[in-house]
Short mmCIF file of C-alpha atoms in Angstrom, two decimals:
data_model
loop_
_atom_site.label_atom_id
_atom_site.label_comp_id
_atom_site.label_asym_id
_atom_site.label_seq_id
_atom_site.Cartn_x
_atom_site.Cartn_y
_atom_site.Cartn_z
CA UNK L 288 -6.02 -43.15 19.70
CA UNK L 289 -2.89 -44.34 18.85
CA UNK L 290 -4.39 -47.93 20.44
CA UNK L 291 -7.54 -47.77 18.34
CA UNK L 292 -6.05 -47.67 14.95
CA UNK L 293 -6.29 -51.69 14.35
CA UNK L 294 -10.00 -51.04 15.06
CA UNK L 295 -10.75 -48.74 12.00
CA UNK L 296 -11.19 -50.71 8.78
CA UNK L 297 -9.63 -49.47 5.71
CA UNK L 298 -12.58 -48.30 3.99
CA UNK L 299 -12.79 -45.73 6.67
CA UNK L 300 -10.67 -43.19 4.83
CA UNK L 301 -12.81 -43.31 1.71
CA UNK L 302 -15.19 -40.83 3.41
CA UNK L 303 -11.64 -38.49 2.61
CA UNK L 304 -11.41 -38.89 -1.11
CA UNK L 305 -14.80 -39.28 -1.44
CA UNK L 306 -16.51 -36.55 -4.23
CA UNK L 307 -19.42 -36.59 -1.49
CA UNK L 308 -17.55 -36.42 1.42
CA UNK L 309 -18.89 -32.67 2.80
CA UNK L 310 -22.33 -34.16 2.64
CA UNK L 311 -21.11 -37.14 4.94
CA UNK L 312 -19.72 -34.93 6.84
CA UNK L 313 -22.50 -32.74 7.35
CA UNK L 314 -24.96 -36.12 7.99
CA UNK L 315 -22.64 -37.51 10.35
CA UNK L 316 -23.29 -34.05 12.57
CA UNK L 317 -26.42 -34.51 12.05
CA UNK L 318 -26.76 -37.78 13.30
CA UNK L 319 -24.19 -36.86 16.28
CA UNK L 320 -26.71 -33.88 17.49
CA UNK L 321 -29.61 -36.18 17.42
CA UNK L 322 -27.44 -39.23 18.99
CA UNK L 323 -26.31 -36.81 21.76
CA UNK L 324 -30.27 -35.67 22.18
CA UNK L 325 -31.67 -39.19 22.39
CA UNK L 326 -29.11 -39.83 25.12
CA UNK L 327 -26.34 -42.17 23.05
CA UNK L 328 -29.04 -45.09 21.38
CA UNK L 329 -30.68 -44.31 17.98
CA UNK L 330 -32.81 -46.93 16.03
CA UNK L 331 -32.50 -47.12 12.07
CA UNK L 332 -35.76 -45.30 11.28
CA UNK L 333 -34.92 -42.19 13.44
CA UNK L 334 -31.53 -41.75 11.84
CA UNK L 335 -33.28 -42.13 8.17
CA UNK L 336 -35.70 -39.27 9.58
CA UNK L 337 -33.37 -36.51 10.67
CA UNK L 338 -31.45 -37.19 7.24
CA UNK L 339 -34.20 -36.82 5.35
CA UNK L 340 -35.56 -33.61 7.08
CA UNK L 341 -31.94 -32.11 7.06
CA UNK L 342 -31.58 -32.68 3.35
CA UNK L 343 -35.39 -31.51 2.36
CA UNK L 344 -34.30 -27.79 3.05
CA UNK L 345 -31.77 -27.75 0.51
CA UNK L 346 -31.01 -29.19 -2.90
CA UNK L 347 -27.97 -31.95 -3.03
CA UNK L 348 -26.74 -34.18 -5.40
CA UNK L 349 -25.47 -37.21 -3.97
CA UNK L 350 -22.60 -38.85 -6.24
CA UNK L 351 -22.40 -42.55 -7.06
CA UNK L 352 -19.81 -44.70 -4.71
CA UNK L 353 -17.65 -47.16 -6.12
CA UNK L 354 -18.88 -49.66 -3.34
CA UNK L 355 -22.66 -48.90 -4.52
CA UNK L 356 -24.75 -51.08 -7.25
CA UNK L 357 -27.44 -50.17 -9.11
CA UNK L 358 -30.13 -51.13 -6.49
CA UNK L 359 -28.54 -48.68 -4.17
CA UNK L 360 -28.75 -46.10 -6.62
CA UNK L 361 -33.03 -46.77 -6.27
CA UNK L 362 -32.38 -46.05 -2.45
CA UNK L 363 -34.03 -42.38 -1.28
CA UNK L 364 -30.84 -40.06 -0.69
CA UNK L 365 -31.19 -40.68 3.41
CA UNK L 366 -30.92 -44.30 3.61
CA UNK L 367 -28.11 -43.89 0.83
CA UNK L 368 -26.17 -42.02 2.94
CA UNK L 369 -27.10 -44.10 6.06
CA UNK L 370 -25.79 -47.13 4.46
CA UNK L 371 -22.50 -45.96 2.96
CA UNK L 372 -21.58 -44.52 6.62
CA UNK L 373 -22.47 -48.08 8.37
CA UNK L 374 -20.37 -49.64 5.47
CA UNK L 375 -17.35 -47.58 5.75
CA UNK L 376 -17.57 -48.17 9.56
CA UNK L 377 -18.16 -44.57 10.24
CA UNK L 378 -21.57 -45.56 11.94
CA UNK L 379 -22.04 -49.53 13.79
CA UNK L 380 -25.02 -51.36 14.21
CA UNK L 381 -25.63 -52.69 17.82
CA UNK L 382 -28.64 -55.50 17.56
CA UNK L 383 -30.37 -55.16 21.58
CA UNK L 384 -31.97 -58.41 21.75
CA UNK L 385 -33.70 -58.15 24.43
CA UNK L 386 -35.97 -54.88 23.09
CA UNK L 387 -35.91 -56.22 19.75
CA UNK L 388 -34.23 -53.37 17.90
CA UNK L 389 -31.29 -52.45 16.13
CA UNK L 390 -29.72 -49.15 17.59
CA UNK L 391 -27.20 -46.85 15.76
CA UNK L 392 -24.28 -45.82 17.71
CA UNK L 393 -20.92 -43.91 16.60
CA UNK L 394 -17.69 -45.76 17.18
CA UNK L 395 -15.39 -43.94 19.68
CA UNK L 396 -12.37 -43.87 16.86
CA UNK L 397 -14.87 -42.20 14.79
CA UNK L 398 -16.24 -39.93 17.57
CA UNK L 399 -12.64 -38.73 17.55
CA UNK L 400 -12.89 -37.44 13.87
CA UNK L 401 -17.03 -36.21 14.13
CA UNK L 402 -15.82 -33.82 17.32
CA UNK L 403 -13.14 -32.77 15.16
CA UNK L 404 -15.65 -31.99 12.45
CA UNK L 405 -17.57 -30.13 15.05
CA UNK L 406 -14.95 -28.04 15.77
CA UNK L 407 -13.85 -26.99 12.11
CA UNK L 408 -18.14 -25.95 11.64
CA UNK L 409 -17.70 -24.01 14.94
CA UNK L 410 -20.62 -25.63 16.42
CA UNK L 411 -18.67 -26.04 20.04
CA UNK L 412 -18.09 -23.46 22.94
CA UNK L 413 -15.13 -21.45 22.26
CA UNK L 414 -12.50 -23.38 23.78
CA UNK L 415 -10.45 -20.40 25.58
CA UNK L 416 -13.31 -20.05 27.42
CA UNK L 417 -13.61 -23.03 28.71
CA UNK L 418 -10.33 -23.81 29.44
CA UNK L 419 -9.36 -20.84 31.60
CA UNK L 420 -12.54 -21.96 33.72
CA UNK L 421 -11.33 -25.60 33.97
CA UNK L 422 -7.78 -24.63 34.70
CA UNK L 423 -9.80 -22.25 37.60
CA UNK L 424 -11.83 -24.64 39.14
CA UNK L 425 -9.58 -27.67 39.00
CA UNK L 426 -6.77 -25.43 40.98
CA UNK L 427 -9.79 -24.15 43.43
CA UNK L 428 -10.82 -27.94 43.82
CA UNK L 429 -7.01 -28.60 44.79
CA UNK L 430 -6.12 -25.79 47.15
CA UNK L 431 -9.78 -26.16 49.05
CA UNK L 432 -11.03 -30.05 48.84
CA UNK L 433 -9.11 -32.83 51.57
CA UNK L 434 -9.49 -35.49 48.95
CA UNK L 435 -7.74 -33.62 46.40
CA UNK L 436 -4.31 -35.79 44.50
CA UNK L 437 -1.86 -34.98 41.97
CA UNK L 438 -4.17 -36.06 39.22
CA UNK L 439 -6.24 -32.92 40.20
CA UNK L 440 -2.48 -31.08 39.21
CA UNK L 441 -1.77 -32.34 36.38
CA UNK L 442 -5.28 -31.86 34.45
CA UNK L 443 -4.88 -28.16 35.34
CA UNK L 444 -1.37 -28.46 33.35
CA UNK L 445 -3.28 -30.21 30.50
CA UNK L 446 -6.10 -27.67 30.26
CA UNK L 447 -3.22 -24.71 30.49
CA UNK L 448 -1.11 -26.12 27.70
CA UNK L 449 -4.29 -26.74 25.58
CA UNK L 450 -5.24 -22.72 26.23
CA UNK L 451 -1.85 -22.41 24.91
CA UNK L 452 -1.98 -23.77 21.66
CA UNK L 453 -5.40 -22.57 21.13
CA UNK L 454 -4.05 -19.48 21.51
CA UNK L 455 -1.14 -20.25 19.33
CA UNK L 456 -3.18 -21.86 16.75
CA UNK L 457 -5.32 -18.33 16.74
CA UNK L 458 -2.26 -16.32 16.17
CA UNK L 459 -0.54 -17.96 13.37
CA UNK L 460 -3.90 -18.26 11.59
CA UNK L 461 -4.14 -14.19 11.51
CA UNK L 462 -1.91 -14.38 8.44
CA UNK L 463 -4.56 -15.54 5.90
CA UNK L 464 -6.70 -12.04 6.82
CA UNK L 465 -3.48 -10.00 5.90
CA UNK L 466 -3.53 -12.64 2.46
CA UNK L 467 -7.34 -11.70 1.70
CA UNK L 468 -6.16 -7.38 1.94
CA UNK L 469 -4.49 -7.44 -1.36
CA UNK L 470 -7.15 -9.99 -2.76
CA UNK L 471 -10.01 -7.44 -3.19
CA UNK L 472 -10.05 -4.64 -5.77
CA UNK L 473 -13.10 -3.21 -4.79
CA UNK L 474 -13.52 -0.74 -1.63
CA UNK L 475 -16.50 -2.63 -0.68
CA UNK L 476 -15.63 -6.17 -1.02
CA UNK L 477 -12.76 -5.43 1.09
CA UNK L 478 -15.16 -3.47 4.21
CA UNK L 479 -17.99 -6.76 3.59
CA UNK L 480 -14.59 -9.43 4.10
CA UNK L 481 -13.52 -7.20 7.23
CA UNK L 482 -16.67 -7.38 8.80
CA UNK L 483 -17.77 -10.49 7.96
CA UNK L 484 -14.42 -12.33 8.20
CA UNK L 485 -12.30 -10.69 10.59
CA UNK L 486 -14.76 -8.87 12.78
CA UNK L 487 -16.94 -11.88 12.79
CA UNK L 488 -14.23 -14.72 13.32
CA UNK L 489 -12.17 -13.18 15.36
CA UNK L 490 -12.78 -10.08 17.17
CA UNK L 491 -16.47 -10.80 18.69
CA UNK L 492 -15.61 -14.86 19.17
CA UNK L 493 -12.14 -15.01 20.04
CA UNK L 494 -10.38 -11.84 20.48
CA UNK L 495 -13.65 -10.16 21.95
CA UNK L 496 -13.25 -13.01 24.95
CA UNK L 497 -10.08 -12.74 25.90
CA UNK L 498 -9.82 -8.95 25.77
CA UNK L 499 -13.15 -6.67 25.86
CA UNK L 500 -14.91 -9.04 28.65
CA UNK L 501 -11.83 -9.87 30.37
CA UNK L 502 -12.61 -13.48 30.44
CA UNK L 503 -8.40 -14.51 31.17
CA UNK L 504 -7.53 -11.76 33.30
CA UNK L 505 -10.72 -12.26 35.20
CA UNK L 506 -9.17 -15.56 36.53
CA UNK L 507 -5.41 -15.19 36.19
CA UNK L 508 -4.98 -12.69 39.33
CA UNK L 509 -6.69 -15.41 41.44
CA UNK L 510 -4.82 -18.46 40.01
CA UNK L 511 -1.39 -16.90 39.90
CA UNK L 512 -2.11 -15.74 44.05
CA UNK L 513 -3.20 -19.47 44.56
CA UNK L 514 -0.25 -21.07 42.83
CA UNK L 515 2.21 -18.68 45.27
CA UNK L 516 0.32 -19.78 48.02
CA UNK L 517 0.57 -23.63 47.47
CA UNK L 518 4.35 -23.25 46.55
CA UNK L 519 5.38 -21.33 49.44
CA UNK L 520 3.08 -23.84 51.83
CA UNK L 521 5.41 -26.24 52.73
CA UNK L 522 3.20 -28.29 55.37
CA UNK L 523 0.72 -28.42 53.43
CA UNK L 524 2.95 -29.95 50.50
CA UNK L 525 3.96 -32.66 52.60
CA UNK L 526 -0.12 -33.26 53.59
CA UNK L 527 -0.90 -33.67 50.09
CA UNK L 528 1.92 -36.49 49.48
CA UNK L 529 0.58 -38.20 52.59
CA UNK L 530 -3.14 -38.12 50.92
CA UNK L 531 -1.68 -39.62 47.91
CA UNK L 532 0.58 -42.25 49.63
CA UNK L 533 -2.73 -43.46 51.93
CA UNK L 534 -5.94 -43.06 49.26
CA UNK L 535 -4.32 -43.96 46.22
CA UNK L 536 -0.64 -45.83 47.17
CA UNK L 537 1.25 -43.14 45.29
CA UNK L 538 4.75 -42.08 46.24
CA UNK L 539 5.24 -38.42 45.60
CA UNK L 540 7.73 -35.80 46.88
CA UNK L 541 7.31 -31.94 47.25
CA UNK L 542 9.50 -31.79 44.41
CA UNK L 543 7.10 -33.21 41.77
CA UNK L 544 4.08 -30.97 43.44
CA UNK L 545 6.33 -27.78 43.40
CA UNK L 546 7.73 -28.78 39.55
CA UNK L 547 3.70 -29.63 38.96
CA UNK L 548 3.20 -25.90 40.08
CA UNK L 549 5.76 -24.16 38.35
CA UNK L 550 4.74 -25.60 34.87
CA UNK L 551 1.43 -24.30 35.63
CA UNK L 552 2.59 -20.98 36.32
CA UNK L 553 4.93 -20.85 33.39
CA UNK L 554 2.17 -21.82 30.89
CA UNK L 555 0.26 -18.69 32.43
CA UNK L 556 3.58 -16.14 31.72
CA UNK L 557 3.21 -18.02 28.09
CA UNK L 558 -0.39 -17.01 27.55
CA UNK L 559 0.01 -13.52 28.38
CA UNK L 560 2.96 -13.38 26.23
CA UNK L 561 0.84 -15.05 23.42
CA UNK L 562 -2.21 -12.40 24.23
CA UNK L 563 0.75 -9.78 23.96
CA UNK L 564 1.81 -10.83 20.24
CA UNK L 565 -2.06 -11.14 19.64
CA UNK L 566 -2.44 -7.66 20.37
CA UNK L 567 0.24 -6.84 18.06
CA UNK L 568 -0.94 -8.83 15.17
CA UNK L 569 -4.62 -7.11 15.64
CA UNK L 570 -3.06 -3.75 15.58
CA UNK L 571 -1.35 -4.27 12.59
CA UNK L 572 -4.16 -5.88 11.09
CA UNK L 573 -6.49 -2.92 11.42
CA UNK L 574 -3.63 -0.40 10.40
CA UNK L 575 -2.87 -2.53 7.18
CA UNK L 576 -6.63 -2.34 6.83
CA UNK L 577 -7.28 0.92 7.26
CA UNK L 578 -4.33 1.80 4.37
CA UNK L 579 -5.51 -0.58 1.89
CA UNK L 580 -9.24 1.30 2.27
CA UNK L 581 -7.98 4.51 1.82
CA UNK L 582 -6.17 3.44 -0.78
CA UNK L 583 -9.06 1.36 -2.80
CA UNK L 584 -11.43 4.56 -2.02
CA UNK L 585 -8.41 7.22 -3.38
CA UNK L 586 -6.56 5.64 -5.42
CA UNK L 587 -8.05 7.59 -8.23
CA UNK L 588 -7.11 11.24 -6.76
CA UNK L 589 -4.13 9.96 -4.87
CA UNK L 590 -0.50 10.60 -6.00
CA UNK L 591 0.61 7.48 -3.94
CA UNK L 592 -2.41 5.30 -5.71
CA UNK L 593 -1.37 6.28 -9.23
CA UNK L 594 2.22 5.61 -8.78
CA UNK L 595 1.27 2.34 -7.64
CA UNK L 596 -1.04 1.68 -10.73
CA UNK L 597 1.77 2.41 -13.05
CA UNK L 598 4.26 0.33 -11.04
CA UNK L 599 1.69 -2.45 -11.46
CA UNK L 600 1.19 -1.78 -14.99
CA UNK L 601 4.44 -2.17 -15.87
CA UNK L 602 4.70 -5.46 -13.94
CA UNK L 603 2.27 -6.71 -15.80
CA UNK L 604 3.80 -6.41 -18.96
CA UNK L 605 5.55 -9.53 -20.38
CA UNK L 606 8.63 -9.04 -21.87
CA UNK L 607 11.86 -6.94 -20.69
CA UNK L 608 11.77 -4.84 -24.93
CA UNK L 609 7.99 -4.62 -24.22
CA UNK L 610 8.70 -2.90 -20.43
CA UNK L 611 11.18 -0.65 -22.16
CA UNK L 612 8.78 0.86 -24.70
CA UNK L 613 5.83 1.24 -21.73
CA UNK L 614 8.46 3.11 -19.56
CA UNK L 615 9.54 5.40 -22.83
CA UNK L 616 5.63 6.09 -23.40
CA UNK L 617 5.22 7.11 -19.65
CA UNK L 618 7.90 9.16 -19.25
CA UNK L 619 6.92 10.96 -22.78
CA UNK L 620 3.71 11.81 -20.68
CA UNK L 621 4.46 12.20 -16.84
CA UNK L 622 7.48 13.79 -14.98
CA UNK L 623 8.77 11.33 -13.11
CA UNK L 624 12.11 13.00 -11.67
CA UNK L 625 10.28 15.05 -9.08
CA UNK L 626 10.91 13.44 -5.62
CA UNK L 627 7.51 14.49 -4.81
CA UNK L 628 6.32 11.35 -6.97
CA UNK L 629 8.04 9.10 -4.78
CA UNK L 630 7.82 10.03 -1.14
CA UNK L 631 5.47 13.18 0.11
CA UNK L 632 8.48 13.81 2.08
CA UNK L 633 11.21 16.07 0.06
CA UNK L 634 14.92 13.89 1.10
CA UNK L 635 15.94 17.29 0.76
CA UNK L 636 15.07 20.66 2.78
CA UNK L 637 16.85 24.08 2.29
CA UNK L 638 17.38 25.39 5.30
CA UNK L 639 16.63 28.76 6.31
CA UNK L 640 19.05 31.00 7.69
CA UNK L 641 19.21 32.05 11.35
CA UNK L 642 17.77 35.06 11.72
CA UNK L 643 20.41 36.45 14.07
CA UNK L 644 21.86 40.33 14.72
CA UNK L 645 24.38 40.34 11.75
CA UNK L 646 21.36 39.25 9.53
CA UNK L 647 19.53 42.12 10.48
CA UNK L 648 22.37 44.70 9.67
CA UNK L 649 22.17 43.56 5.79
CA UNK L 650 18.74 42.03 5.44
CA UNK L 651 18.85 42.00 1.51
CA UNK L 652 21.81 39.96 1.42
CA UNK L 653 22.64 36.29 1.66
CA UNK L 654 23.99 35.33 4.11
CA UNK L 655 27.66 34.10 3.29
CA UNK L 656 29.29 31.04 5.16
CA UNK L 657 31.80 32.06 7.42
CA UNK L 658 35.40 31.27 6.90
CA UNK L 659 37.87 29.52 9.30
CA UNK L 660 39.70 32.63 9.76
CA UNK L 661 36.38 34.34 10.73
CA UNK L 662 35.00 31.35 12.84
CA UNK L 663 38.09 31.97 15.11
CA UNK L 664 38.00 35.27 15.47
CA UNK L 665 34.35 35.50 16.43
CA UNK L 666 35.03 32.82 19.15
CA UNK L 667 38.07 35.01 20.04
CA UNK L 668 35.74 37.73 20.74
CA UNK L 669 33.28 35.07 22.96
CA UNK L 670 35.82 34.45 25.00
CA UNK L 671 37.84 37.80 25.35
CA UNK L 672 34.73 39.35 27.36
CA UNK L 673 33.34 37.93 30.79
CA UNK L 674 29.79 38.08 31.40
CA UNK L 675 30.34 40.95 33.85
CA UNK L 676 32.01 42.83 31.88
CA UNK L 677 29.39 43.02 28.84
CA UNK L 678 26.99 44.19 31.70
CA UNK L 679 28.78 46.67 33.06
CA UNK L 680 29.10 47.75 29.45
CA UNK L 681 25.45 48.53 29.46
CA UNK L 682 24.47 49.21 33.13
CA UNK L 683 27.28 51.71 33.64
CA UNK L 684 25.68 53.23 30.91
CA UNK L 685 21.68 53.48 32.02
CA UNK L 686 20.05 56.25 33.13
CA UNK L 687 16.96 55.61 35.08
CA UNK L 688 17.59 51.83 34.08
CA UNK L 689 17.30 52.85 30.70
CA UNK L 690 19.93 53.13 28.12
CA UNK L 691 19.08 54.53 24.37
CA UNK L 692 21.87 53.22 21.98
CA UNK L 693 23.53 56.60 19.91
CA UNK L 694 26.13 57.14 17.78
CA UNK L 695 28.01 58.13 20.70
CA UNK L 696 27.47 55.19 22.46
CA UNK L 697 29.75 53.18 20.13
CA UNK L 698 33.80 54.71 19.92
CA UNK L 699 35.38 51.90 19.30
CA UNK L 700 35.83 48.54 18.05
CA UNK L 701 35.79 46.99 21.71
CA UNK L 702 32.72 48.94 22.11
CA UNK L 703 30.67 47.44 19.02
CA UNK L 704 31.84 44.04 20.22
CA UNK L 705 30.49 44.51 23.43
CA UNK L 706 27.12 46.07 21.98
CA UNK L 707 27.00 42.86 19.63
CA UNK L 708 27.46 40.16 23.26
CA UNK L 709 25.41 42.28 24.97
CA UNK L 710 22.85 41.90 22.44
CA UNK L 711 22.91 38.52 22.25
CA UNK L 712 22.80 38.45 26.33
CA UNK L 713 19.78 40.40 26.45
CA UNK L 714 17.89 37.22 25.44
CA UNK L 715 19.00 34.91 28.49
CA UNK L 716 16.37 34.45 31.72
CA UNK L 717 19.34 35.24 33.78
CA UNK L 718 20.29 38.58 31.46
CA UNK L 719 19.92 41.65 34.46
CA UNK L 720 18.47 44.02 30.99
CA UNK L 721 16.23 43.65 28.10
CA UNK L 722 16.74 44.53 24.82
CA UNK L 723 13.86 46.11 22.31
CA UNK L 724 14.58 47.50 18.80
CA UNK L 725 12.98 50.97 17.46
CA UNK L 726 11.32 51.16 14.59
CA UNK L 727 13.45 54.05 13.50
CA UNK L 728 16.48 53.89 10.94
CA UNK L 729 19.78 52.39 11.53
CA UNK L 730 22.12 54.38 13.04
CA UNK L 731 25.26 54.91 11.09
CA UNK L 732 28.06 56.88 13.29
CA UNK L 733 30.47 56.94 10.63
CA UNK L 734 32.65 53.86 11.55
CA UNK L 735 29.64 51.46 12.54
CA UNK L 736 26.10 50.76 11.12
CA UNK L 737 23.89 49.08 14.09
CA UNK L 738 20.46 49.27 14.94
CA UNK L 739 18.31 52.00 17.16
CA UNK L 740 18.26 49.45 20.21
CA UNK L 741 16.66 50.10 23.79
CA UNK L 742 18.30 48.45 27.11
CA UNK L 743 15.94 48.31 29.90
CA UNK L 744 16.85 47.05 33.31
CA UNK L 745 14.48 43.99 34.31
CA UNK L 746 12.79 44.81 37.47
CA UNK L 747 13.75 41.53 39.64
CA UNK L 748 17.68 42.56 38.91
CA UNK L 749 19.21 44.52 41.24
#
């Protein structure tokens, strides 16, 4: 392309400055389609007829160009378009003296732009499918065809890079769909934009091909396996080098072949990373769309929706003084001090007191925070008695595997402490007994007050 810049006439670039550029681009696409159908030879009459048939189905107004005179304005629409494209160098006339005809052709430099127009119009086959199949076919031929040479390997690398570039472009263009989310103010408009825009253009045409039909992963395994086999097969690589020397006179070393193979494999790793990133962007977009749809559907009833509308109203108010007045009006009508206005989750939740043995003694009173001396005393009580001593206190007083706590069970402070610790130990899985509380009133022996408990020996314990 760089060597053809000198062939491009100055008037060629006038298409991009013209107010009729969209009409000219559509005309070029129609001529190009007929150009391929007619084996790349078109007469002037066929071009005019093709453009007449296409523009007859739509209402088109063609503005006058600077290079057109009054006589040009009298020509039919299709003739004016064709004459302008010929005059500016987008099309060229080639005279065939043997057939006494004049053919219309598309110059090489113009064909590059016409292909780009076709790509932007979405008329070509999806590139992600073409490129991965190209890489698959080229590597298969390189591995199995005895006439293969390094040019096939370079072609596979080019297609791998083009596929990477296509995926990266798809990933970079995802942001326009995020921007359209905030532009839609009505639920129906956002849903239509999502279905006709994102689902149609990304999911069905691009993301669907990459993921749903497993196009990339259908070929990836074989390609990665072939690359590994070729890299490890040193005699075969040396044979390929000799073949390039004999057939093409190229002095190719094994290291160069291995380098090309490594670059293709690294390209496939990059493709997988980009597909993973597309998965993340796809998930983010779907989550954002659902959130936006839910907001548009429930903003009149949802507290968050009302708060957002309130903040938008304040942001649209111009001037600091006017904003302050609006804030005063709002504060006089609404209570914004509650944390639930800002967040559904409270910033602070009061912890419930743990229902332990001591709390059951005084259920009416709120549990007071223990002092430092009381905590030390409780820790000394726990460390004063071993688990064996606590278990013996209960097991020695059992009759027929059962101990019913009475007024006579507790006679000292030591007995009371062991009863408390035994009640706590009964909740453990390895405890030799279990405990249950009776529905009777609390037991009061004059010195101590405790629940009516029954300790029962577990059957599995010995």
